[in-house]
PDB file of C-alpha atoms in Angstrom:
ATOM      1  CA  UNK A   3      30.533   8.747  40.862  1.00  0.00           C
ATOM      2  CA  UNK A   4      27.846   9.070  38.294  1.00  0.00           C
ATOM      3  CA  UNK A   5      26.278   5.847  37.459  1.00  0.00           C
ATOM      4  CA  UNK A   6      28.055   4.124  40.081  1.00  0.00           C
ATOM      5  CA  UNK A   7      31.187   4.355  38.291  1.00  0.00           C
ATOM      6  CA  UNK A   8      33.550   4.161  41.096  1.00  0.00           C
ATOM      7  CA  UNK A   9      31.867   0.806  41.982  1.00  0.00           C
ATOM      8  CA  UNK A  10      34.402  -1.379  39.955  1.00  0.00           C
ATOM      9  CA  UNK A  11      37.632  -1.263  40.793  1.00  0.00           C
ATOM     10  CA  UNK A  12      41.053  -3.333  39.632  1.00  0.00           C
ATOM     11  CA  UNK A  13      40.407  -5.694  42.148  1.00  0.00           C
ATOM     12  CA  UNK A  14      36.424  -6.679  41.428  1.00  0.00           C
ATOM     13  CA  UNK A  15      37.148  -6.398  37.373  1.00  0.00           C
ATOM     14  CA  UNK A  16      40.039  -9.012  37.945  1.00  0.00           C
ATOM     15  CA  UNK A  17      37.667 -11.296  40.401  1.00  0.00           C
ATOM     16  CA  UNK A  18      35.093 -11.267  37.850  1.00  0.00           C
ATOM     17  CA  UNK A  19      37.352 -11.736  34.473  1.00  0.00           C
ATOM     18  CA  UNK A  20      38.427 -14.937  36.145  1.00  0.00           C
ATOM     19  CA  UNK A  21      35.276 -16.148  37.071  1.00  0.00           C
ATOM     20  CA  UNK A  22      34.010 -15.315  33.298  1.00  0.00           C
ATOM     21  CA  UNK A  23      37.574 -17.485  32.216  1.00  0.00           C
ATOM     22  CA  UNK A  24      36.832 -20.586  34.461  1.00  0.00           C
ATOM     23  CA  UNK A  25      32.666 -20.376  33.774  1.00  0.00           C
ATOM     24  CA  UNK A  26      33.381 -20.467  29.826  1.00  0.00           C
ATOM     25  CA  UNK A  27      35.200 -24.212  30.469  1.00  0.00           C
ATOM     26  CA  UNK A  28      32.591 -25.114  32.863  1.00  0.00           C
ATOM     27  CA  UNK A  29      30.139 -24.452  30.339  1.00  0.00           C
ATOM     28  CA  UNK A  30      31.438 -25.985  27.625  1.00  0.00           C
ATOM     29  CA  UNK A  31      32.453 -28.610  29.619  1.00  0.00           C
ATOM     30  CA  UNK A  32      28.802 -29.500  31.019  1.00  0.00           C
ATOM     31  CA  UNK A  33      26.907 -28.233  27.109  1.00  0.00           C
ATOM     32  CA  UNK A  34      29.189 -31.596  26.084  1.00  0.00           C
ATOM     33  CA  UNK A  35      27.804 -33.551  29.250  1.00  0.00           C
ATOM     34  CA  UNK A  36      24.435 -32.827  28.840  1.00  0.00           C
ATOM     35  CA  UNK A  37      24.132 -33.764  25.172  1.00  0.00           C
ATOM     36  CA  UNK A  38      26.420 -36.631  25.844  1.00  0.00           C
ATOM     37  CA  UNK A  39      23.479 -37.896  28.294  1.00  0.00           C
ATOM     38  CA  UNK A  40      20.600 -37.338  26.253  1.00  0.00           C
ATOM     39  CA  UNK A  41      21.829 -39.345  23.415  1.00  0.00           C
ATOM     40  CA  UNK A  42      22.910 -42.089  25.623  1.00  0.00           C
ATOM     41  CA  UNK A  43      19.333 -42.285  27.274  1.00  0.00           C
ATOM     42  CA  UNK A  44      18.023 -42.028  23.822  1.00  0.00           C
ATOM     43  CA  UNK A  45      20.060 -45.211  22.981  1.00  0.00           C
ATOM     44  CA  UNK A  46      18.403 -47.222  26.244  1.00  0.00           C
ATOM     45  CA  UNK A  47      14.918 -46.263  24.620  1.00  0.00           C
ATOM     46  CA  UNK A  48      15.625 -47.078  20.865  1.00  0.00           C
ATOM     47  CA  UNK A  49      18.151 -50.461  21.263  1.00  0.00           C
ATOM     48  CA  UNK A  50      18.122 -51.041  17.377  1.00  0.00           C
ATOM     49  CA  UNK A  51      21.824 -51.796  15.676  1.00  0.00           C
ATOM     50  CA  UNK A  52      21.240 -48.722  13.610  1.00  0.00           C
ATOM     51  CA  UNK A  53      19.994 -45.993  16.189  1.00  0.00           C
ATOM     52  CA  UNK A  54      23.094 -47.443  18.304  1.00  0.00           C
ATOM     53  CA  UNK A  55      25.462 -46.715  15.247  1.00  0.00           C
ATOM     54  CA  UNK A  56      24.440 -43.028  14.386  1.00  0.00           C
ATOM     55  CA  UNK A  57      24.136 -42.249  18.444  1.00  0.00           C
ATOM     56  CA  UNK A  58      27.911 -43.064  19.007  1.00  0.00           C
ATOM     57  CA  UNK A  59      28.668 -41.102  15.556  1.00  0.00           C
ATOM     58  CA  UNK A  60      26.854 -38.268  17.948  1.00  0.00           C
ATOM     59  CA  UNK A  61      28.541 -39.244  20.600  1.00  0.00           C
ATOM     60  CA  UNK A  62      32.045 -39.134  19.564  1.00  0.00           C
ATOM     61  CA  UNK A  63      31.395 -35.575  17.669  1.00  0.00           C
ATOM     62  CA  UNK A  64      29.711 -34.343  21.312  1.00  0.00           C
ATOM     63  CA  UNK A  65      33.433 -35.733  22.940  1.00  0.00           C
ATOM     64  CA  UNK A  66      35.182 -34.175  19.967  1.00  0.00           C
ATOM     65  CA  UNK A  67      33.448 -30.755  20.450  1.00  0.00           C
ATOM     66  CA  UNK A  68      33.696 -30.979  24.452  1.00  0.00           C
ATOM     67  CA  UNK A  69      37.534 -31.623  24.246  1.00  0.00           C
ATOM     68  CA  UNK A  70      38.561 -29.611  21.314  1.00  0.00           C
ATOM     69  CA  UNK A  71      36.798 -26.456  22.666  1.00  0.00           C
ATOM     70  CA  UNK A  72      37.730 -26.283  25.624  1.00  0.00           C
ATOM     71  CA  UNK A  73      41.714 -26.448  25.133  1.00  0.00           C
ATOM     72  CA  UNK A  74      41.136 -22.790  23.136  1.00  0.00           C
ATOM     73  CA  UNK A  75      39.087 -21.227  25.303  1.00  0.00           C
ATOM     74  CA  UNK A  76      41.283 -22.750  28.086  1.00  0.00           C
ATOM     75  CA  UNK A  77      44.738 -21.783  26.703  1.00  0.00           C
ATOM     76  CA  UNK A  78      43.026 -18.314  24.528  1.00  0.00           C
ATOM     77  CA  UNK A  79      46.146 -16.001  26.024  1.00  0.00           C
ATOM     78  CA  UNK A  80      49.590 -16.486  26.590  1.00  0.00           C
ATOM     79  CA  UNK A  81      50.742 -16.463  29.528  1.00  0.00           C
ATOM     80  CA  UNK A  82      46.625 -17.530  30.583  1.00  0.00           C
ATOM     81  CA  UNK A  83      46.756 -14.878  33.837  1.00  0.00           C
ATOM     82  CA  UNK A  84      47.015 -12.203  31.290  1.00  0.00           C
ATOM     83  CA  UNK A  85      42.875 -13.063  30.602  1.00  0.00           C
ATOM     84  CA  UNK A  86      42.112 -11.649  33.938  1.00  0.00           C
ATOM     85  CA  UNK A  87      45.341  -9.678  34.671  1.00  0.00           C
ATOM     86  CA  UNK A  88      45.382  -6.633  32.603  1.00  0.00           C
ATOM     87  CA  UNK A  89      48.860  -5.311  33.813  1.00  0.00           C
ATOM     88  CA  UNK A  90      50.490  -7.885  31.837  1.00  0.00           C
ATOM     89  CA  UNK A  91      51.180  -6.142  28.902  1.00  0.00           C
ATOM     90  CA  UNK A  92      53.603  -8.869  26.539  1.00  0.00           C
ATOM     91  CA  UNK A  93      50.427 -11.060  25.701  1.00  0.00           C
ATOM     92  CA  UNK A  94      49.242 -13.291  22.727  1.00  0.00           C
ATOM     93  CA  UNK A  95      45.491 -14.460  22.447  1.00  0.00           C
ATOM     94  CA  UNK A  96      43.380 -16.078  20.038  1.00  0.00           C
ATOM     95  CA  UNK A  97      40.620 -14.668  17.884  1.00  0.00           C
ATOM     96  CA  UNK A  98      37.966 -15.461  20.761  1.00  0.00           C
ATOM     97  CA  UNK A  99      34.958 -14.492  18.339  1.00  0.00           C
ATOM     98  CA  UNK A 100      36.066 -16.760  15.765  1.00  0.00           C
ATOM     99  CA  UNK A 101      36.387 -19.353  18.143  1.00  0.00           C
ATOM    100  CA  UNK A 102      32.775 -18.762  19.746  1.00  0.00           C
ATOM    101  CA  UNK A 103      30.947 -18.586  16.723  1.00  0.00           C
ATOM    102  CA  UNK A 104      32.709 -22.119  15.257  1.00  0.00           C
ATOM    103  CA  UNK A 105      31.443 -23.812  18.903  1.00  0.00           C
ATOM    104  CA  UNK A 106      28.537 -21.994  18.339  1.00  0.00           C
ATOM    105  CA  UNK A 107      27.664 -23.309  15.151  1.00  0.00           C
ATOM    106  CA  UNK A 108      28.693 -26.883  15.889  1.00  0.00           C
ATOM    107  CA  UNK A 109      26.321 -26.646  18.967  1.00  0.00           C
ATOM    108  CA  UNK A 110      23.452 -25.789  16.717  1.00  0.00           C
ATOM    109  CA  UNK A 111      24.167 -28.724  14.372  1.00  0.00           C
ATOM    110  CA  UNK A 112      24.194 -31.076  17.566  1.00  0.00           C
ATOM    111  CA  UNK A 113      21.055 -29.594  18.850  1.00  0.00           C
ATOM    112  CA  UNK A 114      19.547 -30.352  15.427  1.00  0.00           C
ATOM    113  CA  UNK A 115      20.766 -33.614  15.405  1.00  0.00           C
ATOM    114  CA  UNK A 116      19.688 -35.010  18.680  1.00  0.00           C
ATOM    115  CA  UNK A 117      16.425 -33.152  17.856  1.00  0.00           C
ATOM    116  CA  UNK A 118      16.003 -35.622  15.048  1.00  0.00           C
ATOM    117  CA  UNK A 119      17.507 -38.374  16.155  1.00  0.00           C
ATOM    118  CA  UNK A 120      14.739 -40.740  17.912  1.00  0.00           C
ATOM    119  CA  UNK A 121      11.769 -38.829  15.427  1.00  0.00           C
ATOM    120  CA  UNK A 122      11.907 -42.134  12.324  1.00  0.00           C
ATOM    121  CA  UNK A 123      11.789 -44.969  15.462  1.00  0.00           C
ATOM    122  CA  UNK A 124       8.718 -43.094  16.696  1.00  0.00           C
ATOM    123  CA  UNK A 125       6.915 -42.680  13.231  1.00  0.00           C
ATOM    124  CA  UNK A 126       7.458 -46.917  13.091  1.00  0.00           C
ATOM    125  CA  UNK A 127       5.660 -47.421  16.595  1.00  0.00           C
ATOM    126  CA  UNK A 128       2.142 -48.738  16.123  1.00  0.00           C
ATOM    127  CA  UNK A 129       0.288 -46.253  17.672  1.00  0.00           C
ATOM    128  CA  UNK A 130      -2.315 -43.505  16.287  1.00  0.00           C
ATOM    129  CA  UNK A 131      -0.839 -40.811  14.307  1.00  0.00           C
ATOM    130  CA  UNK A 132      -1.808 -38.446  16.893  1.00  0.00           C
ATOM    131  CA  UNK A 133      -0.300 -39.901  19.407  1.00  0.00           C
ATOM    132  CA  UNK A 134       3.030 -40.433  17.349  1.00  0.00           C
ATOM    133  CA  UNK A 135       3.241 -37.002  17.164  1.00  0.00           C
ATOM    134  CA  UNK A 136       2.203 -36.186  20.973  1.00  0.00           C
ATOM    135  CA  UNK A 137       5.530 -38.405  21.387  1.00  0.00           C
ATOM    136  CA  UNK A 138       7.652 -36.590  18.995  1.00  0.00           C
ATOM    137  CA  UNK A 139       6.527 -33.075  20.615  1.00  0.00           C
ATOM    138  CA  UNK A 140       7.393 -34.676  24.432  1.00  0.00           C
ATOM    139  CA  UNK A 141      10.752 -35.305  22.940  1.00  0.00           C
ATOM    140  CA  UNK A 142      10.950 -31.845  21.417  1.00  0.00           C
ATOM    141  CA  UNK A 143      10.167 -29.826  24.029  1.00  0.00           C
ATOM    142  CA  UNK A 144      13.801 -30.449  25.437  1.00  0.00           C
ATOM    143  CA  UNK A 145      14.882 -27.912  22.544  1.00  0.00           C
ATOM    144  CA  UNK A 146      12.580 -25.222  23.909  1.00  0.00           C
TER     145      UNK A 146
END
């Protein structure tokens, strides 16, 4: 039992492959959720027609993602208890990787976006340069 090899068996590898399976939708469930919020208490600070408009273009791309990525990563294996059962051998799954890096990127692109979303409506507010961009770094350290 060298390196506590003996540690894992069947049983604990198929407890935790599940657990992996259902925390993947749960977190691309709540990465959707989150976002979701932020924008819409971004839109309760900056009321104007045209924030509005570009935060529901957000907002429909942050329900697009949230839906669209989780049936795949959901349904990645047919039959889906061949994920954590490894004894069933007659399986068909997606390219998981492929699928990952595509949610990955699109994730980065809405990070970016709600980033820049509320920085032109606090350049307009009449308030000291330094303190418009005291503002702008408040609302940037959520990307930290």
């Amino acid at each position: 039992m060298k390196y506590a090899g003996g540690l894992w068996g069947d049983d604990y590898t198929t407890i935790f492959a599940a657990m992996l399976y259902v925390g993947n939708l749960v977190y691309t469930v709540l990465q959707a959720a989150v976002k979701l919020s932020i924008v819409l208490f971004l839109g309760r600070i900056f009321p104007s027609q045209t924030f509005r408009r570009i935060a529901q273009g957000i907002e429909v791309i942050l329900l697009l993602h949230g839906t669209l990525f989780t049936i795949p990563f959901a349904l990645q294996c047919t039959p889906v208890q061949s994920i954590w059962d490894r004894t069933i051998t007659d399986r068909r799954c997606l390219n998981l990787q492929a699928v990952g890096y595509s949610s990955g990127g699109l994730a980065m692109a809405e990070d970016i976006a709600i980033l820049l979303l509320p920085i032109p409506h606090v350049w307009q507010l009449k308030i000291s340069l330094s303190r418009r961009l005291a503002v702008i770094a408040l609302f940037s350290v959520g990307s930290l």
